[in-house]
mmCIF file of C-alpha atoms and ligand atoms in Angstrom:
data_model
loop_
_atom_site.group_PDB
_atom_site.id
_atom_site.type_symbol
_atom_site.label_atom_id
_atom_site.label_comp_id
_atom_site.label_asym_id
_atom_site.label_seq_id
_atom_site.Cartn_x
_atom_site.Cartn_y
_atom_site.Cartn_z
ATOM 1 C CA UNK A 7 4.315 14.828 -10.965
ATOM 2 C CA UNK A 8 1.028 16.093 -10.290
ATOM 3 C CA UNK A 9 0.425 19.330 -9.001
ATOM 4 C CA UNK A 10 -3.112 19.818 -7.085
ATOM 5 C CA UNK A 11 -2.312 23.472 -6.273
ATOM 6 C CA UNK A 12 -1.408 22.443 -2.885
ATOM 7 C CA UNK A 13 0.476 19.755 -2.096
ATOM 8 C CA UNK A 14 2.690 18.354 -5.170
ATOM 9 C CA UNK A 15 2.375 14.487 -5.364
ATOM 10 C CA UNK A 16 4.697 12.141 -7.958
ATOM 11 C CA UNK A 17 2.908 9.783 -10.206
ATOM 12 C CA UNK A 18 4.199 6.662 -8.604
ATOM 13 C CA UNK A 19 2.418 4.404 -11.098
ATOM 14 C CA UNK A 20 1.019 5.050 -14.753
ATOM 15 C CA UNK A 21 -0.492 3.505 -17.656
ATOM 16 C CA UNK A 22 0.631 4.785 -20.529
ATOM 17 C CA UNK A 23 -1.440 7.186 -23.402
ATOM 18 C CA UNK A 24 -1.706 3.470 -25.717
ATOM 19 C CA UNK A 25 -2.288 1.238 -23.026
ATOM 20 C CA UNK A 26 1.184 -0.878 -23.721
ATOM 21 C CA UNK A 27 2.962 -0.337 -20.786
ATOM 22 C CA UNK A 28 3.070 1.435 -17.359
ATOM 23 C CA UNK A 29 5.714 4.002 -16.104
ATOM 24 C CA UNK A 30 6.558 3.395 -11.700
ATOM 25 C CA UNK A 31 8.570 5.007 -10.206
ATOM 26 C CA UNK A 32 11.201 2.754 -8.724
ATOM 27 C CA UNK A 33 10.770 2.963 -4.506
ATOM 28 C CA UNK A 34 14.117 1.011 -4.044
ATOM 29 C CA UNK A 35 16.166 3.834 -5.364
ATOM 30 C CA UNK A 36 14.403 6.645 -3.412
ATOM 31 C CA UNK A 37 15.104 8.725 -1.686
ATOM 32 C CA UNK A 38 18.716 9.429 -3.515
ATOM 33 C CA UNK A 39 17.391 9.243 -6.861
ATOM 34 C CA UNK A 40 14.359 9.287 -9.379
ATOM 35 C CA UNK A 41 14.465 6.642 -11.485
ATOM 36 C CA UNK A 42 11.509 5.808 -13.589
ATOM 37 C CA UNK A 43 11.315 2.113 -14.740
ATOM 38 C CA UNK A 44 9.063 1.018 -17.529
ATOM 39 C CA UNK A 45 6.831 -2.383 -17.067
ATOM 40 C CA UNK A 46 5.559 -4.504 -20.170
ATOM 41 C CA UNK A 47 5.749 -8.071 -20.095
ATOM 42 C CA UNK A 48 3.357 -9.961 -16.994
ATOM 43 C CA UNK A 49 7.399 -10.753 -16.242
ATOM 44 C CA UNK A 50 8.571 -6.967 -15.742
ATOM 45 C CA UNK A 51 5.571 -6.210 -13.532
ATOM 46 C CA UNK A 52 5.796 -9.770 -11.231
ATOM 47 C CA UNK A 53 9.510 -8.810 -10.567
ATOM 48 C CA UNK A 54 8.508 -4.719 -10.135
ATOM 49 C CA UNK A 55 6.220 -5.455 -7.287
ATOM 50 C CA UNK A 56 8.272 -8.746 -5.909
ATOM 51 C CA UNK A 57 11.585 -6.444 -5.735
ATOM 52 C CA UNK A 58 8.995 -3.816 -3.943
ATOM 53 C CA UNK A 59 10.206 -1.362 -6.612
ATOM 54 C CA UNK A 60 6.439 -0.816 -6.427
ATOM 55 C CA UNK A 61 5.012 -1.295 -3.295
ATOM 56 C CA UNK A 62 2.375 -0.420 -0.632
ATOM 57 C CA UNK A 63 -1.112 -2.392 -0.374
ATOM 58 C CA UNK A 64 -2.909 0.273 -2.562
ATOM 59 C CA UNK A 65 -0.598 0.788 -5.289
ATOM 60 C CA UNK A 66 0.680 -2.491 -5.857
ATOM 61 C CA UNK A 67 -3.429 -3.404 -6.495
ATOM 62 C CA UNK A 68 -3.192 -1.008 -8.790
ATOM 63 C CA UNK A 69 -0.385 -2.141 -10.587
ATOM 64 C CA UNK A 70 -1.843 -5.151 -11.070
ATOM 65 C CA UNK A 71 -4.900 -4.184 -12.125
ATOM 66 C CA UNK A 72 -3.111 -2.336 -14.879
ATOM 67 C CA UNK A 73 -1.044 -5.462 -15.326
ATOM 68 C CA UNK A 74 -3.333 -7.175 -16.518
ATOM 69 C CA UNK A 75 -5.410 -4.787 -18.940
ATOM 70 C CA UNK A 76 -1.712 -4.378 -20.760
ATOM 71 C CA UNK A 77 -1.322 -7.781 -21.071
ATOM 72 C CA UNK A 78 -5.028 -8.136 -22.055
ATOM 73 C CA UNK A 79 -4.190 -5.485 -24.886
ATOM 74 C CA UNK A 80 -1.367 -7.256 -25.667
ATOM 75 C CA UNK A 81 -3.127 -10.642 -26.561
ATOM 76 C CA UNK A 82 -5.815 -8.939 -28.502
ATOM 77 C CA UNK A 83 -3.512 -7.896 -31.058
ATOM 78 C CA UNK A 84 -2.055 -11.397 -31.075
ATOM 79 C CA UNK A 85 -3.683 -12.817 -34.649
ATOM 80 C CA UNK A 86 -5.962 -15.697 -34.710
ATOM 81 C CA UNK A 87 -6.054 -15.956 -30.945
ATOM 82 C CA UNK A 88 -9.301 -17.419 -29.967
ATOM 83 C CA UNK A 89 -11.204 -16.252 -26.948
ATOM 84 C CA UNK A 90 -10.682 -19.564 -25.340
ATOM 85 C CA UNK A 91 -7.284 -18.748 -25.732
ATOM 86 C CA UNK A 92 -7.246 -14.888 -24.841
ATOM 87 C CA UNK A 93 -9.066 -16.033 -21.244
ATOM 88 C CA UNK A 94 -6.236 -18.963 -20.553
ATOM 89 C CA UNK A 95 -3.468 -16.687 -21.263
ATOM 90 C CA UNK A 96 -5.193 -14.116 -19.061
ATOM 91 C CA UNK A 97 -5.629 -16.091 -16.048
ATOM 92 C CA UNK A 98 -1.791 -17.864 -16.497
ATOM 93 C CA UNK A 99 -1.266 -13.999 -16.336
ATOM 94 C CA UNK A 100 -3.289 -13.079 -13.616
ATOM 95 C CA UNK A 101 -1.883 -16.513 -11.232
ATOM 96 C CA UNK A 102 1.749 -15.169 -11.838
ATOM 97 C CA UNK A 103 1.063 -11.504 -10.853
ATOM 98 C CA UNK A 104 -0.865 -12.470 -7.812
ATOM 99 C CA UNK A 105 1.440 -14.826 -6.408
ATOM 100 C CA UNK A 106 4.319 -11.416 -6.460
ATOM 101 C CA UNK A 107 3.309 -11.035 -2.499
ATOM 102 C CA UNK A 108 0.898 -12.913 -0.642
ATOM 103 C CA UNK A 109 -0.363 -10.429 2.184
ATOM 104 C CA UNK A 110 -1.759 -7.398 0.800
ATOM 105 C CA UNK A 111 -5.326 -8.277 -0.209
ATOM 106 C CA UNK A 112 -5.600 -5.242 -3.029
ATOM 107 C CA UNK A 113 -2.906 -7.464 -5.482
ATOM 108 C CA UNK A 114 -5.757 -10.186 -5.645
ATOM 109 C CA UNK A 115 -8.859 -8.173 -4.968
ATOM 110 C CA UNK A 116 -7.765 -5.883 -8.543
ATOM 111 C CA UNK A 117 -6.864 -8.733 -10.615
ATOM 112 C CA UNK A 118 -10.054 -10.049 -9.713
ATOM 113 C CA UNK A 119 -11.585 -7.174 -10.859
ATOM 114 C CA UNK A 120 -9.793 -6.563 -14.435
ATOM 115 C CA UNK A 121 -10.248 -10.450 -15.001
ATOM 116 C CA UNK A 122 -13.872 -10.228 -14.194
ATOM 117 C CA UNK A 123 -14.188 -7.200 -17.004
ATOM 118 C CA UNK A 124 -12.690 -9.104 -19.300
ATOM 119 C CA UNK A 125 -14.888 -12.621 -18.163
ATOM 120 C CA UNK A 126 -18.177 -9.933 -18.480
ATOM 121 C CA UNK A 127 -17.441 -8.787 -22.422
ATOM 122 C CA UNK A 128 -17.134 -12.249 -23.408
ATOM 123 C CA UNK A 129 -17.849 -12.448 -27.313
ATOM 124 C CA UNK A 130 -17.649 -8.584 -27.848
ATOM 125 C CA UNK A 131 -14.232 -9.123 -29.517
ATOM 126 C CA UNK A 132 -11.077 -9.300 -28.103
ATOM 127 C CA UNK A 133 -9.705 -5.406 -29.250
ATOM 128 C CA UNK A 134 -13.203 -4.681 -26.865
ATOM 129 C CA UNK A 135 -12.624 -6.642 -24.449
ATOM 130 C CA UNK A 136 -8.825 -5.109 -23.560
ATOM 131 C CA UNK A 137 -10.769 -1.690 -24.208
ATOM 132 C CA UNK A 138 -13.156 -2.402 -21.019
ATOM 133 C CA UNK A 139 -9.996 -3.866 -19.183
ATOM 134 C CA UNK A 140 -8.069 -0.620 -19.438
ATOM 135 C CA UNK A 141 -11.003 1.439 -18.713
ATOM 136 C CA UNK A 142 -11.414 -0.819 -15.704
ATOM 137 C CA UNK A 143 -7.889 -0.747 -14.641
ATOM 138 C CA UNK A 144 -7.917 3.128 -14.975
ATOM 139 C CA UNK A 145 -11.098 3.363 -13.062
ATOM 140 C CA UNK A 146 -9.393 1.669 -10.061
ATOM 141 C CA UNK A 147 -6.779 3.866 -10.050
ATOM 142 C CA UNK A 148 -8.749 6.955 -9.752
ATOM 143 C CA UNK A 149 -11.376 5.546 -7.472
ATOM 144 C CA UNK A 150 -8.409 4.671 -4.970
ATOM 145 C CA UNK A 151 -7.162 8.464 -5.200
ATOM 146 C CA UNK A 152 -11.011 9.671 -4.291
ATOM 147 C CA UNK A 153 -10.885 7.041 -1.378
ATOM 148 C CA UNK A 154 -7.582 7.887 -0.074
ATOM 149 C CA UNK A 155 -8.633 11.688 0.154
ATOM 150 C CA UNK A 156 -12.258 10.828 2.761
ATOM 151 C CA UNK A 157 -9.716 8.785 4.597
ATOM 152 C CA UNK A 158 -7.797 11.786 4.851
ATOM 153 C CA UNK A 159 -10.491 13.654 5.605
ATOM 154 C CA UNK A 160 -12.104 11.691 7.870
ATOM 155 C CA UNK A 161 -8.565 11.140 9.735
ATOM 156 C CA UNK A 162 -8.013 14.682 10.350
ATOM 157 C CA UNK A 163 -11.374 14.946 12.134
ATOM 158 C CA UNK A 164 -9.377 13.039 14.840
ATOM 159 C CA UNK A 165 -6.350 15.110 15.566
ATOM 160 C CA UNK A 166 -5.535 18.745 17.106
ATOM 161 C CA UNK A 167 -3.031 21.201 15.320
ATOM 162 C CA UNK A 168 0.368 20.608 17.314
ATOM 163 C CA UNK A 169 0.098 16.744 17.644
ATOM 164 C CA UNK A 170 2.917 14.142 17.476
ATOM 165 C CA UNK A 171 2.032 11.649 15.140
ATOM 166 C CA UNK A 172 3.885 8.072 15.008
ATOM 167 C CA UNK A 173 4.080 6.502 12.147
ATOM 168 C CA UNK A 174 5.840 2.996 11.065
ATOM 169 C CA UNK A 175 6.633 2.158 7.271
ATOM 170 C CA UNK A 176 5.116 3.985 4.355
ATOM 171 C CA UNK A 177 1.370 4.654 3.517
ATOM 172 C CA UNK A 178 1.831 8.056 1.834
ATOM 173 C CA UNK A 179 1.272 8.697 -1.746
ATOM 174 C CA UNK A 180 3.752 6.114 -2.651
ATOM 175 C CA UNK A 181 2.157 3.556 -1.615
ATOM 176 C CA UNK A 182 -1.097 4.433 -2.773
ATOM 177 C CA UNK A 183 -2.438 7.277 -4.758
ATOM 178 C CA UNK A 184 -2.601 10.828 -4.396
ATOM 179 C CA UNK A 185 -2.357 11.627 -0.502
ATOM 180 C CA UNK A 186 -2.112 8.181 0.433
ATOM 181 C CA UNK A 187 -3.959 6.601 3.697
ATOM 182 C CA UNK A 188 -2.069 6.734 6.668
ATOM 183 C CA UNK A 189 -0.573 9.976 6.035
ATOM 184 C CA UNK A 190 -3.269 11.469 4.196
ATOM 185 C CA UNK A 191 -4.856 13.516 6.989
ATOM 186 C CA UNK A 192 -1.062 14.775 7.543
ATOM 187 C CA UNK A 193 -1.165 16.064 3.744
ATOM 188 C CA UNK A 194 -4.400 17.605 4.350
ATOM 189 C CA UNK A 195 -3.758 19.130 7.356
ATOM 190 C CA UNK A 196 -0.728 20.750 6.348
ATOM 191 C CA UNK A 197 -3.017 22.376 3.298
ATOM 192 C CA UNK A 198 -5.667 23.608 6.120
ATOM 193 C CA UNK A 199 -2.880 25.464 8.710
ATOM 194 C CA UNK A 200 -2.204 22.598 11.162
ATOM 195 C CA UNK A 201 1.018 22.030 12.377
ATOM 196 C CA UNK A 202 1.936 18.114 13.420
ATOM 197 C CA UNK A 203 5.063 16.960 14.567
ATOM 198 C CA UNK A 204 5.910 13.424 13.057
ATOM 199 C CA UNK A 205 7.964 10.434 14.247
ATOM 200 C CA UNK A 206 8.522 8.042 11.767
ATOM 201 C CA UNK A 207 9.812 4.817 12.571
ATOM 202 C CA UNK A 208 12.629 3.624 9.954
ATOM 203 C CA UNK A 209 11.011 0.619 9.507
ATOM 204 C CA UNK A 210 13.681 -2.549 9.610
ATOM 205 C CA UNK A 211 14.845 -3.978 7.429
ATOM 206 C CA UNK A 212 14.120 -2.101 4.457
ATOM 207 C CA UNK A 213 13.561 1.385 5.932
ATOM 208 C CA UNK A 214 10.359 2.260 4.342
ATOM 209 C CA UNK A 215 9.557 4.859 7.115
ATOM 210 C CA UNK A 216 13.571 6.459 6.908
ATOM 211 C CA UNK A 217 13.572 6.453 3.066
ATOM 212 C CA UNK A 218 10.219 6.932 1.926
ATOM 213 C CA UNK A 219 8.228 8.387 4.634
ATOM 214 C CA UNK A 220 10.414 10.994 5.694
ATOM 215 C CA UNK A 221 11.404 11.929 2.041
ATOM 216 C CA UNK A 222 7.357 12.224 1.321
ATOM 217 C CA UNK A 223 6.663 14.374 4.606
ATOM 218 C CA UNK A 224 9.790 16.458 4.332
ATOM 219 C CA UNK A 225 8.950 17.652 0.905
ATOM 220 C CA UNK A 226 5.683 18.691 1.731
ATOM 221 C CA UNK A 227 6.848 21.135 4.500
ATOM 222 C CA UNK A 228 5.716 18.483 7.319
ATOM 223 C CA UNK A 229 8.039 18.330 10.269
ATOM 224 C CA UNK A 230 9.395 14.720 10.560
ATOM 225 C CA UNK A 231 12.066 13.086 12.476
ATOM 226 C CA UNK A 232 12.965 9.302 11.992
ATOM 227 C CA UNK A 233 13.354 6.960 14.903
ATOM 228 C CA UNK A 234 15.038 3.572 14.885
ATOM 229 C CA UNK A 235 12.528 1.084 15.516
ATOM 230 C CA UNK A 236 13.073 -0.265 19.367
ATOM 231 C CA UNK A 237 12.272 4.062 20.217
ATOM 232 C CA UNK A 238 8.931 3.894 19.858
ATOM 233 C CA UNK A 239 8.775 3.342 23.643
ATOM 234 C CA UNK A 240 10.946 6.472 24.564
ATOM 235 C CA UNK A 241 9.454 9.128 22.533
ATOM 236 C CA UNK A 242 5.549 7.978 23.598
ATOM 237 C CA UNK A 243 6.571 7.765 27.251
ATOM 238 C CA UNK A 244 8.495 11.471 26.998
ATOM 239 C CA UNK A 245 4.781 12.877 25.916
ATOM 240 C CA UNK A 246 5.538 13.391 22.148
ATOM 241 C CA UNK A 247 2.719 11.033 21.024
ATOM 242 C CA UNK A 248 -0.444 11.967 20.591
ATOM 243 C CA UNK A 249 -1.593 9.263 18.638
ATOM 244 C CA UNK A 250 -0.355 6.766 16.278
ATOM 245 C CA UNK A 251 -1.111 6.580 12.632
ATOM 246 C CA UNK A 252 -0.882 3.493 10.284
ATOM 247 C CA UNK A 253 -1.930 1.671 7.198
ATOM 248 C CA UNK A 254 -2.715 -1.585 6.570
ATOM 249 C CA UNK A 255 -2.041 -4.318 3.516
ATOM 250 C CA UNK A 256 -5.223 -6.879 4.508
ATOM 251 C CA UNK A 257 -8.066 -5.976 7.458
ATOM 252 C CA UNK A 258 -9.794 -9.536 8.575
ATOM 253 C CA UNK A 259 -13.588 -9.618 9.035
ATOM 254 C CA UNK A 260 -12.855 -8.627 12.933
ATOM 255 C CA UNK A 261 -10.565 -5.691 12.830
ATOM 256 C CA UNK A 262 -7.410 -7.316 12.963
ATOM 257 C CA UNK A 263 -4.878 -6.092 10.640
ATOM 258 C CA UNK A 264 -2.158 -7.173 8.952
ATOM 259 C CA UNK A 265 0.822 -4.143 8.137
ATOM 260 C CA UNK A 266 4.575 -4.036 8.068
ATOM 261 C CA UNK A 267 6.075 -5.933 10.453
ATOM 262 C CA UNK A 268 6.312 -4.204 13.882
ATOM 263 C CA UNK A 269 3.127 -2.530 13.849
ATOM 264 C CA UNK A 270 1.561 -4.610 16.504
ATOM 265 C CA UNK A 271 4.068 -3.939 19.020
ATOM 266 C CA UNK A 272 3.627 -0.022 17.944
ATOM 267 C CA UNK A 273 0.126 -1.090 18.979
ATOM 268 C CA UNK A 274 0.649 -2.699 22.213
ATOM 269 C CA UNK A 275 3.551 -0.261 23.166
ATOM 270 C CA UNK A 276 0.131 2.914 22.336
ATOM 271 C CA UNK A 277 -2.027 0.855 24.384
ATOM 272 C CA UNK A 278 0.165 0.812 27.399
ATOM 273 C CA UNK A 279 0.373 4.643 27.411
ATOM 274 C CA UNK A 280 -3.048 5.322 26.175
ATOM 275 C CA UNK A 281 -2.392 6.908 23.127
ATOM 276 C CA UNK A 282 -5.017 6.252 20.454
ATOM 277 C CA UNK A 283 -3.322 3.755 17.531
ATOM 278 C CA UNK A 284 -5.172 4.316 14.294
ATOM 279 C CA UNK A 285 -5.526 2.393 11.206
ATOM 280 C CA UNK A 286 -6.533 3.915 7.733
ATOM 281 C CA UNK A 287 -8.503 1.212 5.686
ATOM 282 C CA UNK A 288 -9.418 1.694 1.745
ATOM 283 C CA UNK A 289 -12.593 -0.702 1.796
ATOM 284 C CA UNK A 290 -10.061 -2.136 -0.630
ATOM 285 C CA UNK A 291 -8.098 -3.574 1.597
ATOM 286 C CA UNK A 292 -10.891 -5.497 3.609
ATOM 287 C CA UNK A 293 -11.032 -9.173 3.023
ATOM 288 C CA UNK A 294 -14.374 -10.362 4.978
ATOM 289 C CA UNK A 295 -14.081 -13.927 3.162
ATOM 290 C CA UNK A 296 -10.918 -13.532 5.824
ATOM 291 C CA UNK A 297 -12.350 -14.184 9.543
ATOM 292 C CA UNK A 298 -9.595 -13.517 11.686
ATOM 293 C CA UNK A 299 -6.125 -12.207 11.348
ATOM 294 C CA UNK A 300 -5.289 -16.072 12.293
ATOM 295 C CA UNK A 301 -6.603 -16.695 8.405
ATOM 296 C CA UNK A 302 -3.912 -13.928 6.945
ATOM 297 C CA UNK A 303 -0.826 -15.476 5.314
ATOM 298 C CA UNK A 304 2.435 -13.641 6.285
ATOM 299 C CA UNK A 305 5.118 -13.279 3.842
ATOM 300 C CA UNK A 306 8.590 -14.044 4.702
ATOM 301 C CA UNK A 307 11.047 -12.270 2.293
ATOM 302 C CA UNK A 308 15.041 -13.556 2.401
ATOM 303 C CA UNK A 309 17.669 -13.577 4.653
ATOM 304 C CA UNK A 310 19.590 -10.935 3.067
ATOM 305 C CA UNK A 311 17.451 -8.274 3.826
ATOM 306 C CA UNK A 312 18.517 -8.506 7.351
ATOM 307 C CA UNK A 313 22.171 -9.647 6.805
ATOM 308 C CA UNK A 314 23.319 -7.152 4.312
ATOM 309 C CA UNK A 315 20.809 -4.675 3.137
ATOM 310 C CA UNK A 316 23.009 -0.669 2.987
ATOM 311 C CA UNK A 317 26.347 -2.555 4.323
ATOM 312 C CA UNK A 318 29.144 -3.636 2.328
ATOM 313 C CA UNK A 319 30.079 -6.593 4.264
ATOM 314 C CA UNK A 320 27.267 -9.007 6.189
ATOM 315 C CA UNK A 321 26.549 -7.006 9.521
ATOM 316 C CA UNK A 322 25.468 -10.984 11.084
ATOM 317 C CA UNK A 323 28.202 -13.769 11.064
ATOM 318 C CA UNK A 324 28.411 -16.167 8.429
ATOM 319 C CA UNK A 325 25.991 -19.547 9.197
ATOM 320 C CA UNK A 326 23.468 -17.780 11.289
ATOM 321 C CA UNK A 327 20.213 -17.869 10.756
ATOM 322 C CA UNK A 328 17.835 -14.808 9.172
ATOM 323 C CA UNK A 329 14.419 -14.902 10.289
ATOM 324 C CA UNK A 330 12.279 -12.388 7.915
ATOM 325 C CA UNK A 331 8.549 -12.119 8.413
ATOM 326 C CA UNK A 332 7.521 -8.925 6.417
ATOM 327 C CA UNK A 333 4.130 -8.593 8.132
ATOM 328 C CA UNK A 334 2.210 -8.809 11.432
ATOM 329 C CA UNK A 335 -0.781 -8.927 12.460
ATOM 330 C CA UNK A 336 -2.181 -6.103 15.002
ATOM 331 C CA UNK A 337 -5.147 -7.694 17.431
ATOM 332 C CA UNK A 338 -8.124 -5.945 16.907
ATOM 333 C CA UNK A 339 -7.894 -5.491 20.730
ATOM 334 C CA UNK A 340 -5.644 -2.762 19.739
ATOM 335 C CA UNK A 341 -6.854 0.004 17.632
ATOM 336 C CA UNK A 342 -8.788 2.423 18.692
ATOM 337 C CA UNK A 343 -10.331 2.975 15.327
ATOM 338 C CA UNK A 344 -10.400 2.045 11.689
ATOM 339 C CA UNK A 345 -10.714 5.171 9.313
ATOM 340 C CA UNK A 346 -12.463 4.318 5.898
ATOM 341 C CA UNK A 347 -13.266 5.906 2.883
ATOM 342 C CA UNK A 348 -17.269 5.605 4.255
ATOM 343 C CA UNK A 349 -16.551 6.488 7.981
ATOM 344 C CA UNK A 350 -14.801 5.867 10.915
ATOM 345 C CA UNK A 351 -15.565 2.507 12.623
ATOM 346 C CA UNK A 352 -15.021 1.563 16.625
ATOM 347 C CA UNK A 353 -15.171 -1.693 18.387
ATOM 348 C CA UNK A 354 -16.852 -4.322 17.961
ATOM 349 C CA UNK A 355 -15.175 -4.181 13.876
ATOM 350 C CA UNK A 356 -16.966 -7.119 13.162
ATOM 351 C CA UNK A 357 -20.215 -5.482 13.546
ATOM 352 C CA UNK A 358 -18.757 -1.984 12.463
ATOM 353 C CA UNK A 359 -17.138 -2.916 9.755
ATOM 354 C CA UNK A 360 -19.807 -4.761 8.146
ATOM 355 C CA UNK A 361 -22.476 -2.784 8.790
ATOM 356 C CA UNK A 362 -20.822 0.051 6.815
ATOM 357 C CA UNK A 363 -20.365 -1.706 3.855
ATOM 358 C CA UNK A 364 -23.465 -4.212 3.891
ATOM 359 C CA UNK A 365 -20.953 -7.348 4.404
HETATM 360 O O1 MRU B 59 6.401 -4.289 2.240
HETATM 361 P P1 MRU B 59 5.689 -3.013 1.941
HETATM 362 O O2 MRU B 59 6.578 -1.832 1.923
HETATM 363 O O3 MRU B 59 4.827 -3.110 0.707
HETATM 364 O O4 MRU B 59 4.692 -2.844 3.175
HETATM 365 C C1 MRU B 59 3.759 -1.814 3.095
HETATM 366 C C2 MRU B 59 3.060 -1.540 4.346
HETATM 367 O O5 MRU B 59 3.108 -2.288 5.282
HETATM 368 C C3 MRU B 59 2.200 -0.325 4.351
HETATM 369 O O6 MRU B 59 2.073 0.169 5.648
HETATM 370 C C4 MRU B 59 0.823 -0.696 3.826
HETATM 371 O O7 MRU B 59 0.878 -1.303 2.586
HETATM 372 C C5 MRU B 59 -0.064 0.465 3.800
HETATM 373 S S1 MRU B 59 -0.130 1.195 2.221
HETATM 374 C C6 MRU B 59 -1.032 2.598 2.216
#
C-alpha cells in the first residue's frame, strides 16, 4: 500500500525490483479478500486482464505496458536470440496481450508505446533494449498517477462541499493509479474538508460500483451508498444528485465515450433532470484516429455473467438467451464536460478536445 500522508491507496499493479514479473492485486476477489496474484508469462497477464482480475481503462494499459517490458527482459536473456527474433517474439507478444479486451484504448495505446521503445534501440543490444522497455513501462505508470491527480484537481473545481455525486462502475485507484479519474476529485476533496454524499451504482453484472467502488470510498472516510442499477432515476428525481461523475475506457474524436455498460442511460436519465454528467478523460484514453463512438468496438463478455455470477444455481431458465455487451457508448450530446489532465473541455469536443492537445 502506499501511504501519501493523506489518503492510503493499494498498489493495484507492480513491476517487480528485477523486472521479471508484476504483483496485481486480484479485483475479482475484492472486496472480501486481498489476494495478490503474481503475472510472468505474456499467458498469466492475457488471462489477468481477460478474467478482469486487473481491470479499469488506465490500469489495464498499464499492465500491459509492463507486460511487455517483462517479456522483453525475458527474451534478452534467451541465448543466441537474434534481434530479428527478439522483435517477432515481441510483437506475437504484444498481438496476444492486446487482443485481452477490445474497448479500452489504453491496452493498445501502451503496448504501442513499450513496442515502439524497443523498435527505437534497435542494435543497442538486446539486455539494452529490455532496459529502455522497463524504464518505459515504469514511466507510464507514474505519468498516469501525475495525470489522474490534475483530473482530480481539475474535477473538484466543479463541485460544492455537500454534493451528491452518482457514480456507475469503478474509476478509483483500482482502476487506474493513485486517486484514480472519476473519483479522484472525491479523494481530493475529502483531503481538503469537503463533505460529498455518493451513490454508486452496483454496476450489473459484475458489480464493479457495489464491490469495488464502495469498498474504495468507504475506506477513505467518503460517505457512499450503493444503488441497484434501474435507481438511478429515483434518487436524481428525489434531489440527491448534484451531478454525475464517470470514467471512460475509449473517448472518440467527438466526445463520445465509450464506459461500462449503462453509462449512457445514467447520461440521458442526468440530462432529463439537468444535472451536469461528467466524464474524467486521461489524454490516454483519447483515440482521435477514432471519429465517432459509431467507430468503437464493444466487447461482449459470456452469458454466464448474467446467468450465474454470486448465485449457486442459474437465476435465468435453462435455454434462454444471455445478451452481454460490457460497454456503451454515451452521445457526446450528453456530457456536460470532459475533465483532462490539461483542462476541462465543453462542447463542441471535436474542436475542444483537439485544440488542447494539438490533434
Ligand atoms: O469492465 P471494466 O470493469 O474494466 O470497466 C471499467 C470501466 O468501465 C471504468 O469505468 C473505466 O475503465 C474507467 S477507469 C478509470
Amino acid at each position: 500500500m502506499i501511504d501519501t500522508g493523506k489518503t492510503a491507496f493499494y498498489e493495484n499493479v507492480r513491476l517487480s525490483d528485477d523486472g521479471d514479473s508484476v504483483i496485481i492485486i486480484d479485483q475479482t476477489k475484492l472486496p472480501n479478500e486481498e489476494v495478490y496474484t503474481e503475472l510472468k508469462s505474456i499467458e498469466d497477464f492475457y488471462h489477468a486482464i481477460s478474467n478482469l482480475q486487473v481491470r479499469g481503462a488506465p490500469a489495464i494499459g498499464i499492465c500491459a505496458g509492463f507486460a511487455l517490458a517483462v517479456e522483453a527482459k525475458r527474451l534478452s536473456l534467451i541465448r543466441d536470440l537474434s534481434e530479428a527474433q527478439f522483435y517477432e517474439e515481441l510483437h506475437k507478444a504484444k498481438c496476444r496481450i492486446d487482443s485481452a479486451r477490445p474497448t479500452a484504448v489504453n491496452l493498445i495505446h501502451m503496448s504501442d508505446r513499450v513496442e515502439k521503445t524497443a523498435l527505437m534501440n534497435a542494435g543497442k543490444g538486446l539486455s539494452e533494449i529490455a532496459a529502455e522497455c522497463l524504464r518505459e513501462s515504469r514511466l507510464i505508470q507514474s505519468e498516469d498517477a501525475e495525470m489522474c491527480f490534475k483530473i482530480a484537481q481539475y474535477g473538484l473545481s466543479l463541485v460544492k462541499s455537500g454534493y451528491g455525486i452518482l457514480t456507475h462502475c469503478n474509476a478509483g485507484p483500482l482502476a487506474a493509479s493513485r486517486y484514480g479519474t472519476g473519483l479522484g476529485a472525491l479523494f481530493l476533496g475529502k483531503e481538503r474538508g469537503y463533505d460529498f454524499h455518493v451513490y454508486s451504482d452496483e454496476t450489473r453484472p459484475l458489480m464493479q460500483g457495489a464491490r469495488l467502488t464502495s469498498y474504495e470510498l468507504h475506506r477513505a472516510g467518503i460517505d457512499v451508498t450503493v444503488i441497484c442499477d434501474n435507481m438511478a432515476s429515483i434518487v436524481m428525481k428525489q434531489g440527491k444528485i448534484n451531478a454525475c461523475f464517470v470514467g471512460c475506457d475509449r473517448v472518440a474524436a467527438n466526445g463520445d465515450t465509450a464506459n461500462k455498460v449503462g453509462t449512457s442511460g445514467v447520461a440521458i436519465l442526468a440530462k432529463y433532470y439537468g444535472i451536469p454528467f461528467y466524464v474524467f478523460c486521461p489524454s490516454s484514453t483519447i483515440d482521435f484516429d477514432c471519429s465517432t463512438g459509431d467507430n468503437i468496438v464493444i466487447e461482449e463478455r459470456g452469458e454466464e455473467e448474467i446467468s450465474g455470477l454470486y448465485f449457486k444455481k442459474s437465476v435465468v431458465p435453462k435455454g434462454v438467451k444471455c445478451y452481454n455487451p460490457a460497454f456503451d457508448v454515451t452521445d457526446s450530446k450528453l456530457i456536460t464536460a470532459i475533465i483532462t489532465e490539461k483542462g476541462i473541455c465543453r462542447a463542441p469536443y471535436k474542436e475542444s478536445l483537439s485544440q488542447l492537445f494539438g490533434k
